[in-house]
GROMACS .gro file of C-alpha atoms in nm:
model
  238
    1MET     CA    1   2.335   0.579  -3.433
    2THR     CA    2   2.179   0.241  -3.307
    3ALA     CA    3   1.987   0.056  -3.576
    4GLU     CA    4   1.627  -0.023  -3.505
    5ARG     CA    5   1.572  -0.390  -3.456
    6PRO     CA    6   1.377  -0.579  -3.732
    7ARG     CA    7   1.021  -0.642  -3.627
    8LEU     CA    8   0.925  -1.004  -3.525
    9LYS     CA    9   0.678  -1.178  -3.757
   10HIS     CA   10   0.394  -1.143  -3.497
   11GLU     CA   11   0.465  -0.771  -3.462
   12GLN     CA   12   0.451  -0.733  -3.834
   13VAL     CA   13   0.106  -0.907  -3.854
   14ALA     CA   14  -0.007  -0.684  -3.560
   15LEU     CA   15   0.111  -0.368  -3.718
   16VAL     CA   16  -0.093  -0.443  -4.042
   17LEU     CA   17  -0.401  -0.526  -3.853
   18GLU     CA   18  -0.369  -0.229  -3.623
   19THR     CA   19  -0.324   0.006  -3.927
   20GLU     CA   20  -0.646  -0.150  -4.078
   21ILE     CA   21  -0.860  -0.115  -3.759
   22ARG     CA   22  -0.734   0.245  -3.677
   23GLY     CA   23  -0.786   0.335  -4.043
   24GLY     CA   24  -1.156   0.225  -4.027
   25SER     CA   25  -1.121  -0.063  -4.297
   26VAL     CA   26  -1.209  -0.310  -4.017
   27PRO     CA   27  -1.472  -0.121  -3.829
   28PHE     CA   28  -1.584  -0.145  -3.471
   29GLY     CA   29  -1.777  -0.469  -3.386
   30ARG     CA   30  -1.637  -0.656  -3.707
   31GLN     CA   31  -1.520  -1.006  -3.640
   32LEU     CA   32  -1.164  -1.070  -3.764
   33PRO     CA   33  -1.106  -1.373  -3.977
   34GLY     CA   34  -1.011  -1.695  -3.786
   35GLU     CA   35  -0.650  -1.795  -3.695
   36ALA     CA   36  -0.626  -2.022  -4.000
   37ALA     CA   37  -0.742  -1.757  -4.240
   38LEU     CA   38  -0.499  -1.497  -4.094
   39ALA     CA   39  -0.219  -1.752  -4.097
   40GLU     CA   40  -0.288  -1.818  -4.465
   41ARG     CA   41  -0.302  -1.440  -4.547
   42PHE     CA   42   0.023  -1.360  -4.374
   43SER     CA   43   0.201  -1.688  -4.461
   44VAL     CA   44   0.282  -1.743  -4.094
   45SER     CA   45   0.195  -2.005  -3.835
   46ARG     CA   46  -0.097  -1.998  -3.601
   47ASN     CA   47   0.119  -1.944  -3.307
   48THR     CA   48   0.234  -1.624  -3.472
   49VAL     CA   49  -0.126  -1.505  -3.540
   50ARG     CA   50  -0.213  -1.577  -3.177
   51ALA     CA   51   0.090  -1.367  -3.073
   52ALA     CA   52  -0.020  -1.091  -3.284
   53LEU     CA   53  -0.389  -1.097  -3.167
   54SER     CA   54  -0.257  -1.089  -2.826
   55GLU     CA   55  -0.078  -0.771  -2.892
   56LEU     CA   56  -0.385  -0.618  -3.032
   57GLY     CA   57  -0.584  -0.719  -2.723
   58GLU     CA   58  -0.306  -0.563  -2.503
   59ALA     CA   59  -0.350  -0.238  -2.700
   60GLY     CA   60  -0.742  -0.240  -2.656
   61LEU     CA   61  -0.810  -0.276  -3.020
   62ILE     CA   62  -0.978  -0.616  -3.009
   63ALA     CA   63  -1.137  -0.853  -2.761
   64THR     CA   64  -1.121  -1.227  -2.807
   65ARG     CA   65  -1.394  -1.447  -2.677
   66SER     CA   66  -1.326  -1.821  -2.625
   67GLY     CA   67  -1.494  -2.023  -2.894
   68LYS     CA   68  -1.629  -1.724  -3.062
   69GLY     CA   69  -1.330  -1.532  -3.207
   70SER     CA   70  -1.177  -1.197  -3.211
   71PHE     CA   71  -1.378  -0.870  -3.249
   72VAL     CA   72  -1.276  -0.514  -3.307
   73THR     CA   73  -1.334  -0.294  -2.985
   74PHE     CA   74  -1.176   0.025  -3.111
   75ASP     CA   75  -1.436   0.282  -3.253
   76GLY     CA   76  -1.191   0.545  -3.338
   77ARG     CA   77  -1.357   0.817  -3.126
   78PRO     CA   78  -1.145   1.024  -2.905
   79LEU     CA   79  -1.288   1.108  -2.561
   80ASP     CA   80  -1.214   1.454  -2.402
   81VAL     CA   81  -1.145   1.364  -2.039
   82LYS     CA   82  -1.189   1.727  -1.927
   83LEU     CA   83  -1.568   1.702  -2.009
   84GLY     CA   84  -1.613   1.408  -1.768
   85TRP     CA   85  -1.703   1.059  -1.897
   86ALA     CA   86  -2.088   1.125  -1.888
   87ARG     CA   87  -2.084   1.437  -2.098
   88ALA     CA   88  -1.824   1.305  -2.331
   89LEU     CA   89  -2.027   0.988  -2.391
   90ARG     CA   90  -2.329   1.201  -2.464
   91GLU     CA   91  -2.156   1.406  -2.709
   92GLN     CA   92  -2.063   1.086  -2.880
   93GLY     CA   93  -2.430   0.986  -2.891
   94VAL     CA   94  -2.399   0.713  -2.613
   95ASP     CA   95  -2.679   0.719  -2.354
   96ALA     CA   96  -2.536   0.615  -2.016
   97ARG     CA   97  -2.650   0.612  -1.663
   98VAL     CA   98  -2.444   0.599  -1.342
   99GLU     CA   99  -2.505   0.371  -1.040
  100VAL     CA  100  -2.336   0.480  -0.715
  101LEU     CA  101  -2.199   0.178  -0.534
  102ARG     CA  102  -2.030   0.355  -0.249
  103LEU     CA  103  -2.045   0.713  -0.106
  104GLU     CA  104  -1.872   0.733   0.242
  105GLN     CA  105  -1.590   0.882   0.444
  106VAL     CA  106  -1.276   0.665   0.456
  107THR     CA  107  -0.932   0.661   0.612
  108ASP     CA  108  -0.644   0.586   0.355
  109ALA     CA  109  -0.296   0.657   0.507
  110GLU     CA  110  -0.116   0.511   0.206
  111LEU     CA  111  -0.301   0.751  -0.034
  112ALA     CA  112  -0.225   1.042   0.188
  113ALA     CA  113   0.138   0.959   0.219
  114GLU     CA  114   0.162   0.909  -0.162
  115LEU     CA  115  -0.010   1.253  -0.238
  116ALA     CA  116   0.170   1.437   0.046
  117GLU     CA  117  -0.154   1.505   0.217
  118SER     CA  118  -0.162   1.618   0.585
  119SER     CA  119  -0.486   1.427   0.664
  120ASP     CA  120  -0.568   1.069   0.581
  121ARG     CA  121  -0.942   1.133   0.566
  122PHE     CA  122  -1.120   1.118   0.231
  123ILE     CA  123  -1.466   1.101   0.086
  124LEU     CA  124  -1.492   0.798  -0.146
  125VAL     CA  125  -1.719   0.783  -0.437
  126GLU     CA  126  -1.754   0.435  -0.635
  127ARG     CA  127  -1.954   0.455  -0.933
  128LEU     CA  128  -2.050   0.203  -1.223
  129ARG     CA  129  -2.169   0.350  -1.560
  130ARG     CA  130  -2.392   0.151  -1.786
  131VAL     CA  131  -2.500   0.208  -2.144
  132ALA     CA  132  -2.859   0.175  -2.268
  133ASP     CA  133  -2.872  -0.206  -2.282
  134GLY     CA  134  -2.758  -0.236  -1.918
  135SER     CA  135  -2.397  -0.323  -1.987
  136PRO     CA  136  -2.141  -0.181  -1.762
  137VAL     CA  137  -1.871   0.012  -1.942
  138SER     CA  138  -1.683   0.185  -1.666
  139TYR     CA  139  -1.601   0.152  -1.293
  140GLU     CA  140  -1.452   0.464  -1.120
  141ARG     CA  141  -1.311   0.495  -0.772
  142SER     CA  142  -1.292   0.870  -0.661
  143ARG     CA  143  -1.141   1.007  -0.355
  144ILE     CA  144  -1.162   1.386  -0.248
  145PRO     CA  145  -1.002   1.533   0.060
  146ALA     CA  146  -1.240   1.555   0.344
  147THR     CA  147  -1.229   1.924   0.399
  148PRO     CA  148  -1.479   2.090   0.637
  149LEU     CA  149  -1.677   2.207   0.333
  150ALA     CA  150  -1.684   1.861   0.173
  151VAL     CA  151  -1.772   1.693   0.486
  152ALA     CA  152  -2.065   1.942   0.539
  153ALA     CA  153  -2.188   1.883   0.179
  154PHE     CA  154  -2.163   1.511   0.217
  155GLY     CA  155  -2.336   1.505   0.557
  156ALA     CA  156  -2.622   1.732   0.425
  157GLY     CA  157  -2.672   1.496   0.122
  158LEU     CA  158  -2.621   1.789  -0.118
  159ALA     CA  159  -2.416   1.591  -0.374
  160ASP     CA  160  -2.698   1.324  -0.411
  161GLY     CA  161  -2.439   1.079  -0.562
  162SER     CA  162  -2.315   1.345  -0.807
  163LEU     CA  163  -1.940   1.373  -0.790
  164THR     CA  164  -1.952   1.685  -0.994
  165ARG     CA  165  -2.181   1.855  -0.749
  166LEU     CA  166  -2.007   1.726  -0.450
  167LEU     CA  167  -1.685   1.887  -0.576
  168LEU     CA  168  -1.882   2.215  -0.653
  169GLU     CA  169  -2.042   2.218  -0.307
  170SER     CA  170  -1.703   2.158  -0.159
  171GLY     CA  171  -1.539   2.448  -0.333
  172LEU     CA  172  -1.286   2.217  -0.501
  173VAL     CA  173  -1.198   2.348  -0.854
  174ALA     CA  174  -0.929   2.164  -1.047
  175ALA     CA  175  -0.671   2.385  -1.232
  176GLN     CA  176  -0.390   2.132  -1.303
  177GLY     CA  177  -0.324   1.769  -1.282
  178GLU     CA  178  -0.156   1.445  -1.412
  179GLN     CA  179  -0.303   1.139  -1.566
  180TRP     CA  180  -0.173   0.790  -1.637
  181VAL     CA  181  -0.327   0.542  -1.874
  182GLU     CA  182  -0.246   0.173  -1.951
  183VAL     CA  183  -0.409  -0.156  -2.062
  184ARG     CA  184  -0.483  -0.382  -1.768
  185ARG     CA  185  -0.650  -0.738  -1.746
  186LEU     CA  186  -0.961  -0.743  -1.525
  187GLU     CA  187  -0.938  -0.953  -1.211
  188GLY     CA  188  -1.156  -1.063  -0.923
  189GLU     CA  189  -1.384  -0.810  -0.798
  190ASP     CA  190  -1.330  -0.570  -1.090
  191ALA     CA  191  -1.425  -0.829  -1.336
  192ARG     CA  192  -1.735  -0.929  -1.141
  193LEU     CA  193  -1.860  -0.560  -1.120
  194LEU     CA  194  -1.802  -0.499  -1.473
  195GLU     CA  195  -1.971  -0.836  -1.572
  196ARG     CA  196  -1.677  -0.945  -1.777
  197ASP     CA  197  -1.454  -1.243  -1.795
  198PRO     CA  198  -1.136  -1.240  -1.588
  199GLY     CA  199  -0.848  -1.140  -1.806
  200GLU     CA  200  -1.025  -0.926  -2.031
  201ALA     CA  201  -0.844  -0.614  -2.141
  202PHE     CA  202  -0.972  -0.267  -2.020
  203LEU     CA  203  -0.828   0.073  -2.014
  204TRP     CA  204  -0.712   0.165  -1.669
  205SER     CA  205  -0.679   0.547  -1.592
  206ARG     CA  206  -0.566   0.731  -1.277
  207CYS     CA  207  -0.605   1.104  -1.265
  208VAL     CA  208  -0.489   1.332  -0.985
  209THR     CA  209  -0.606   1.690  -1.004
  210ARG     CA  210  -0.513   1.994  -0.786
  211ASP     CA  211  -0.639   2.358  -0.750
  212SER     CA  212  -0.453   2.659  -0.852
  213GLY     CA  213  -0.262   2.658  -0.520
  214GLY     CA  214  -0.154   2.287  -0.545
  215ALA     CA  215  -0.403   2.148  -0.300
  216LEU     CA  216  -0.563   1.813  -0.385
  217VAL     CA  217  -0.896   1.824  -0.547
  218GLU     CA  218  -0.957   1.464  -0.650
  219SER     CA  219  -0.768   1.133  -0.707
  220VAL     CA  220  -0.971   0.892  -0.934
  221GLU     CA  221  -0.904   0.555  -1.081
  222SER     CA  222  -1.112   0.433  -1.374
  223LEU     CA  223  -1.161   0.106  -1.566
  224LEU     CA  224  -1.296   0.180  -1.902
  225ASP     CA  225  -1.422  -0.048  -2.174
  226PRO     CA  226  -1.216   0.018  -2.486
  227ALA     CA  227  -1.523  -0.051  -2.708
  228HIS     CA  228  -1.663   0.291  -2.581
  229PHE     CA  229  -1.355   0.484  -2.465
  230SER     CA  230  -1.040   0.609  -2.635
  231LEU     CA  231  -0.813   0.882  -2.504
  232HIS     CA  232  -0.650   1.166  -2.691
  233PHE     CA  233  -0.415   1.407  -2.518
  234SER     CA  234  -0.274   1.736  -2.654
  235PHE     CA  235   0.011   1.932  -2.497
  236SER     CA  236   0.122   2.289  -2.505
  237ALA     CA  237   0.432   2.469  -2.378
  238ARG     CA  238   0.220   2.752  -2.252
   0.00000   0.00000   0.00000
């Protein structure tokens, strides 16, 4: 049996703070004590504190603003991705509206090859979701196969910017899928669209869904503000 390596000092500090944040004793929106105060509390150097805060930021638990300090961005509320982001947010009491940035047919040979699709034609839907105060909280880039039904629905304007309706009108019904989630730092155009500073930590999600016969329904990538989104997955052998 291989012995587990001892945690480094910054990992120990991060673990204590993470436990407090996830346990609710340091609630959403609360500013953490400054580096000097944390260094004194844990009897460590300020460099150790910075390393611990960096880990918490990577985990999407806090956001650090230059000159302002670190604030808790984890609100402890799991979000059921099967509901769709809009409905899931509403059930959490968060009012959000969607701005459609792009809705067009595109060619993507790389995605077609990756997903083993015979056609490289897709319908692209890019959307920005804002909460009541106007702040963007998510950016989503969806691509669905440009089947005859999908092209007809798109051409007739039946979707009206609604991805759910576009899928429905296209006869695309998800029955299975895979999802990947990780923390990523915002860069370039993504940071601009989300009105955030480059380097800010966001949840990145990619979900590929297929129908009961294995045909592609949708490939969607999302960037999600961890102050409003957390993810919970359950698995069954059935």
